[in-house]
GROMACS .gro file of C-alpha atoms in nm:
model
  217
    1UNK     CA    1  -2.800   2.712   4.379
    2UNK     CA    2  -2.455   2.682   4.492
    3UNK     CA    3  -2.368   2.589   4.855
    4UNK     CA    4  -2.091   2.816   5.013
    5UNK     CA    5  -2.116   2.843   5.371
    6UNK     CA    6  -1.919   2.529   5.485
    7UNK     CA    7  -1.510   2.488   5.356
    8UNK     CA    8  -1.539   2.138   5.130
    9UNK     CA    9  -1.280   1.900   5.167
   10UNK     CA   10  -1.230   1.700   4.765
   11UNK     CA   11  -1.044   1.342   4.854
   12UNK     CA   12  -0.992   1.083   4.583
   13UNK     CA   13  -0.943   0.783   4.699
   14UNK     CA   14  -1.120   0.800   5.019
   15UNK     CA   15  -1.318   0.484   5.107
   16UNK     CA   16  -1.004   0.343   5.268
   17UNK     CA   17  -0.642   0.380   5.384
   18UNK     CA   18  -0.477   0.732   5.452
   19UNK     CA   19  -0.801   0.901   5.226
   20UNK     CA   20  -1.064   0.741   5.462
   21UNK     CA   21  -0.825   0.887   5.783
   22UNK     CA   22  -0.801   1.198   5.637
   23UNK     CA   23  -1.198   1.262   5.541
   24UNK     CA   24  -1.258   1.161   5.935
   25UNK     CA   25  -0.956   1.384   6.025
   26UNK     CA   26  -1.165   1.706   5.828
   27UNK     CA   27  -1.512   1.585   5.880
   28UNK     CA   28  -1.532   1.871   6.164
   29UNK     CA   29  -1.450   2.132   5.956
   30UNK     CA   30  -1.516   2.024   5.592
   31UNK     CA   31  -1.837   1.897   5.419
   32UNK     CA   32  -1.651   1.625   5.261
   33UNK     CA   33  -1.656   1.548   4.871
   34UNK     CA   34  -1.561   1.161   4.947
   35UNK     CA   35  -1.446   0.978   4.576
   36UNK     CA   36  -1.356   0.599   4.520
   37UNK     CA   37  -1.444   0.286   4.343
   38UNK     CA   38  -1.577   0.121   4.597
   39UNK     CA   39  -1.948   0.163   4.704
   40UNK     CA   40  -1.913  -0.008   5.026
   41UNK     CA   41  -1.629   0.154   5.159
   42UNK     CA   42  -1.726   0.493   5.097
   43UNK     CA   43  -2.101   0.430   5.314
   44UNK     CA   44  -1.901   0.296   5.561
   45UNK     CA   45  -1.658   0.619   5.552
   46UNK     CA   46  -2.019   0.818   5.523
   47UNK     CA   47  -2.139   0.616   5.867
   48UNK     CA   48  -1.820   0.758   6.040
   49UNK     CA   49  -1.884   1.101   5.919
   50UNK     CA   50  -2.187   1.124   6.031
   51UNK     CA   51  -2.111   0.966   6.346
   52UNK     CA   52  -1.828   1.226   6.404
   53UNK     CA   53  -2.158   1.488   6.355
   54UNK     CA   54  -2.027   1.587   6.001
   55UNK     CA   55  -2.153   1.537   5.614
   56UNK     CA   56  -2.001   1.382   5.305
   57UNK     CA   57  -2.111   1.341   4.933
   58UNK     CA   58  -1.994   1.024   4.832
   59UNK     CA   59  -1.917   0.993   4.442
   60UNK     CA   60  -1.849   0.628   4.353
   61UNK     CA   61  -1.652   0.657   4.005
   62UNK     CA   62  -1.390   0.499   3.799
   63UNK     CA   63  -1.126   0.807   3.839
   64UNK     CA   64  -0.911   0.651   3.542
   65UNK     CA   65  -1.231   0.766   3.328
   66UNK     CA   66  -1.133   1.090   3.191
   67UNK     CA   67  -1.489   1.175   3.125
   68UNK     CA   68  -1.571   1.106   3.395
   69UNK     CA   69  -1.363   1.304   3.590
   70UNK     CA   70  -1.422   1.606   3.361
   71UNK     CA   71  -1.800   1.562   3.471
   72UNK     CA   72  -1.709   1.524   3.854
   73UNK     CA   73  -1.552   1.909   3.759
   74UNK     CA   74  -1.840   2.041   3.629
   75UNK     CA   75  -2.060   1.926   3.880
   76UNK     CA   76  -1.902   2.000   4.124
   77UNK     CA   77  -1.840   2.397   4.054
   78UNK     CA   78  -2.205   2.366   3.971
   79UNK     CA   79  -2.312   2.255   4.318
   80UNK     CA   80  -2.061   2.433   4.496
   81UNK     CA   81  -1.872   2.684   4.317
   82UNK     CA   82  -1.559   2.524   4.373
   83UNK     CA   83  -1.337   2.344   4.660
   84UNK     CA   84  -1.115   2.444   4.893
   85UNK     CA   85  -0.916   2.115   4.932
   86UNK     CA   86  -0.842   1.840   4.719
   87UNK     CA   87  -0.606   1.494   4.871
   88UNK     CA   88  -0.586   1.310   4.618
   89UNK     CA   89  -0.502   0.924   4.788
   90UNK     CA   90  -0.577   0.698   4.499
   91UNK     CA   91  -0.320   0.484   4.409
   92UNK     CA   92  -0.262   0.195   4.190
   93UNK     CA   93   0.021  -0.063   4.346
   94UNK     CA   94   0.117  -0.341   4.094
   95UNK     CA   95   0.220  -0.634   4.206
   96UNK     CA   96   0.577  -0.652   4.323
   97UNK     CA   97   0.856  -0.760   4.052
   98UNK     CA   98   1.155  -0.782   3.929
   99UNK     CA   99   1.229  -0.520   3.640
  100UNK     CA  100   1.263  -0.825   3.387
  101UNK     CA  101   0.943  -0.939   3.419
  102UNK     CA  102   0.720  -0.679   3.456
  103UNK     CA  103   0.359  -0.753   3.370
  104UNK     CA  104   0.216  -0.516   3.070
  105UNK     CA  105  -0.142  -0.548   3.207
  106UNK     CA  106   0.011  -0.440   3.560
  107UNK     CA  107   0.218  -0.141   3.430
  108UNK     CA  108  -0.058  -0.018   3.183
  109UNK     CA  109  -0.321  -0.057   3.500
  110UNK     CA  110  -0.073   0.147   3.685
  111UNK     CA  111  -0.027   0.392   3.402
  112UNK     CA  112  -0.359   0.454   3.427
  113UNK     CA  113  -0.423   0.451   3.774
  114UNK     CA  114  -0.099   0.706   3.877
  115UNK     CA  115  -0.014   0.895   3.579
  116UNK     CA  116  -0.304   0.962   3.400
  117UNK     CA  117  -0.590   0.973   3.642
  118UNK     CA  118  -0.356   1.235   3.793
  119UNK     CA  119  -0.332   1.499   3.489
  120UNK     CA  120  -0.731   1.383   3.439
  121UNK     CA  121  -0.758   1.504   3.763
  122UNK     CA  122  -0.571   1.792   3.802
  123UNK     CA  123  -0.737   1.921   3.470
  124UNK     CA  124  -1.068   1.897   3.645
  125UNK     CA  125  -0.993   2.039   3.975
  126UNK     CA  126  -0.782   2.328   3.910
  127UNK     CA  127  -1.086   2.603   3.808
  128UNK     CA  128  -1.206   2.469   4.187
  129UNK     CA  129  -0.936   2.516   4.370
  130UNK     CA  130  -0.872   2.879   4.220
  131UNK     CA  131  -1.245   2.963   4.261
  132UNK     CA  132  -1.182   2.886   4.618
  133UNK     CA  133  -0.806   2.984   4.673
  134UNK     CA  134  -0.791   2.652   4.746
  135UNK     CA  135  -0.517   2.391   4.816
  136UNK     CA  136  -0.406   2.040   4.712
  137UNK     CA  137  -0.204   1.770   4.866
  138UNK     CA  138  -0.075   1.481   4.721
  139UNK     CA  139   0.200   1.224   4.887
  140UNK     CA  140   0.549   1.119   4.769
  141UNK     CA  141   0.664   0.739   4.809
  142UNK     CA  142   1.010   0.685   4.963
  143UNK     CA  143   1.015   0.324   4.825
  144UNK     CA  144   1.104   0.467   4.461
  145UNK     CA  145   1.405   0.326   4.301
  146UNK     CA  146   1.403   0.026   4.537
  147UNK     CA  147   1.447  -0.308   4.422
  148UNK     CA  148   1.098  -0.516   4.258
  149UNK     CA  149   0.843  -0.187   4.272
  150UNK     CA  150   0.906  -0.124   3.888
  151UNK     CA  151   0.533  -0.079   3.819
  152UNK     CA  152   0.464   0.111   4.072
  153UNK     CA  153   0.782   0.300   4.147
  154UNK     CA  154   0.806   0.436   3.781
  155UNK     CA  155   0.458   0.583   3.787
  156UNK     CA  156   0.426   0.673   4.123
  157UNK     CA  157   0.739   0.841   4.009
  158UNK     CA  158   0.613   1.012   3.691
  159UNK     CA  159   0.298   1.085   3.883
  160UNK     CA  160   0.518   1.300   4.116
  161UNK     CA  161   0.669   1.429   3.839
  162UNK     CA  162   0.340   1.579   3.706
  163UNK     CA  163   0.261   1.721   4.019
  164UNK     CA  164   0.644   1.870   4.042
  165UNK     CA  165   0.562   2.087   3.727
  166UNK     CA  166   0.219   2.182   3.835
  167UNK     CA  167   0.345   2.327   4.167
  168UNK     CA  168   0.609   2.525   3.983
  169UNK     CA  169   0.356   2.619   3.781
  170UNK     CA  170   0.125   2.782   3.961
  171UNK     CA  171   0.311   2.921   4.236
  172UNK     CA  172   0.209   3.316   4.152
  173UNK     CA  173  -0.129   3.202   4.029
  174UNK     CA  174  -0.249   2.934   4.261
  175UNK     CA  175  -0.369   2.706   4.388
  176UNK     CA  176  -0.096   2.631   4.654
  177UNK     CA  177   0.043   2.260   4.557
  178UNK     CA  178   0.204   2.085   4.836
  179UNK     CA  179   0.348   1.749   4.885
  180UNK     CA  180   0.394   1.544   5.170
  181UNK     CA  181   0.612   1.225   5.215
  182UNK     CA  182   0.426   0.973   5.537
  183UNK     CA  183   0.545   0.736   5.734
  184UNK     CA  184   0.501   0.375   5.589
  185UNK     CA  185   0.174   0.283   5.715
  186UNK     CA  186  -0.037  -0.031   5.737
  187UNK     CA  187  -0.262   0.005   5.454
  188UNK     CA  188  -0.438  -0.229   5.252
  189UNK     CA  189  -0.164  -0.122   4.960
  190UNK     CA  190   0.128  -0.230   5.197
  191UNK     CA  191  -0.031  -0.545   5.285
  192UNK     CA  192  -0.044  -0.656   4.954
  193UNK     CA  193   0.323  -0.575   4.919
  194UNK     CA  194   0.413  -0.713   5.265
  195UNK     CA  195   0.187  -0.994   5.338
  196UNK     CA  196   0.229  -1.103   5.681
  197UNK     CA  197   0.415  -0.762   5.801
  198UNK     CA  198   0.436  -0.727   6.165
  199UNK     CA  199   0.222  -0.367   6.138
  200UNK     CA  200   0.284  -0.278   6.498
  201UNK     CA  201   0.644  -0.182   6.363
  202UNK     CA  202   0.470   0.059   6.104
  203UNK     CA  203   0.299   0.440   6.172
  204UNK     CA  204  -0.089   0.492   6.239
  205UNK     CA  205  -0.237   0.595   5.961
  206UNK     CA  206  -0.461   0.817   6.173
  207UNK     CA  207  -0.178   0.968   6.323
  208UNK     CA  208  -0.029   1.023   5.955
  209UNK     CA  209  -0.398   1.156   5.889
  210UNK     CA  210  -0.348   1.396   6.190
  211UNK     CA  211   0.005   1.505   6.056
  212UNK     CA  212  -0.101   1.614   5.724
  213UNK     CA  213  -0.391   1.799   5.852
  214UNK     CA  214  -0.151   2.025   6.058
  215UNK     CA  215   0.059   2.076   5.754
  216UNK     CA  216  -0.234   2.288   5.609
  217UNK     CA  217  -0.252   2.499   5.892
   0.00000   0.00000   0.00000
């Protein structure tokens, strides 16, 4: 049996950072579809939910798994017939470097991790977002082209790309692609490129959360 009466919110990546803001920021009026790696993170993101008075599924997966992500598809339009948002948050931030001596384990990790876990992805979700008339969101990265984010710049780069050509797409069909740019924000990715970064000069990520949420109306 399918369950239709509450709107379901799809966010990949969401056991920290801008994903965890935004599954608190539509736990009101979402059941939210909550993905990531990480176990602990997403019960913690579950306790918030709940504590907020809404639900979550939490699906712990490797999203760079292509079967597996074909499987979160099916089981999903199984259970629910479809979704009528997907944010897709996860990100894979390499190590900054200079150009010269970028790391092939770090740029195939990011490969993975931006490119192809995207077009996995968007594979997957598309039949749920049309079943729904659904939307998806993804977020552009103002720090491509700069100096030392090779890795990350390139694919977060391609990855936009990707999603470029899928809005263009489907702009007569659906779904509805949009794309938003935030504020730099203290996240854990940041950190690791900024250790020591005074964040009181950066945005609030629950603010950003807040933001994007308005953006869909």
């Amino acid at each position: 049996m399918t369950e239709t009466a509450q709107k379901t919110a799809l966010i990949t990546g969401a056991s920290r950072g801008l994903g965890s803001a935004l599954a608190l920021a539509l736990a009101p009026t979402h059941h939210i579809i909550a993905v990531a790696r990480t176990q602990g993170g997403l019960e913690d993101l579950d306790d918030n939910i709940k504590a907020l008075g809404g639900t979550a599924t939490l699906v712990p997966m490797d999203l760079t798994d292509e079967g597996a992500c074909e499987y979160l598809g099916s089981s999903l339009a199984q259970r629910w017939g479809g979704v009528d948002l997907w944010a897709h948050t996860a990100i894979h931030g390499a190590p900054l470097t200079p150009a010269a001596h970028i790391d092939n384990k770090d740029f195939d990790k990011s490969l993975a991790g931006n490119v192809n876990m995207t077009r996995f992805l968007i594979r997957a979700v598309e039949p749920l977002l049309r079943a729904k008339q659904g939307r998806a969101m993804f977020f552009d990265d103002t720090t491509i082209g700069e100096k030392f984010y090779g890795s990350y710049g390139a694919t977060k780069a391609a990855q936009i790309a990707i999603v470029k050509n899928w809005q263009a797409e489907t702009v007569n069909t659906g779904p509805e692609v949009l794309i938003s740019a935030p504020d730099a924000m203290g996240t854990g990715l940041r950190a690791r490129f900024f250790p020591g970064e005074d964040k009181s000069t950066l945005a609030d990520i629950r603010a950003e959360a807040t933001k994007v949420v308005s953006l869909l109306g």
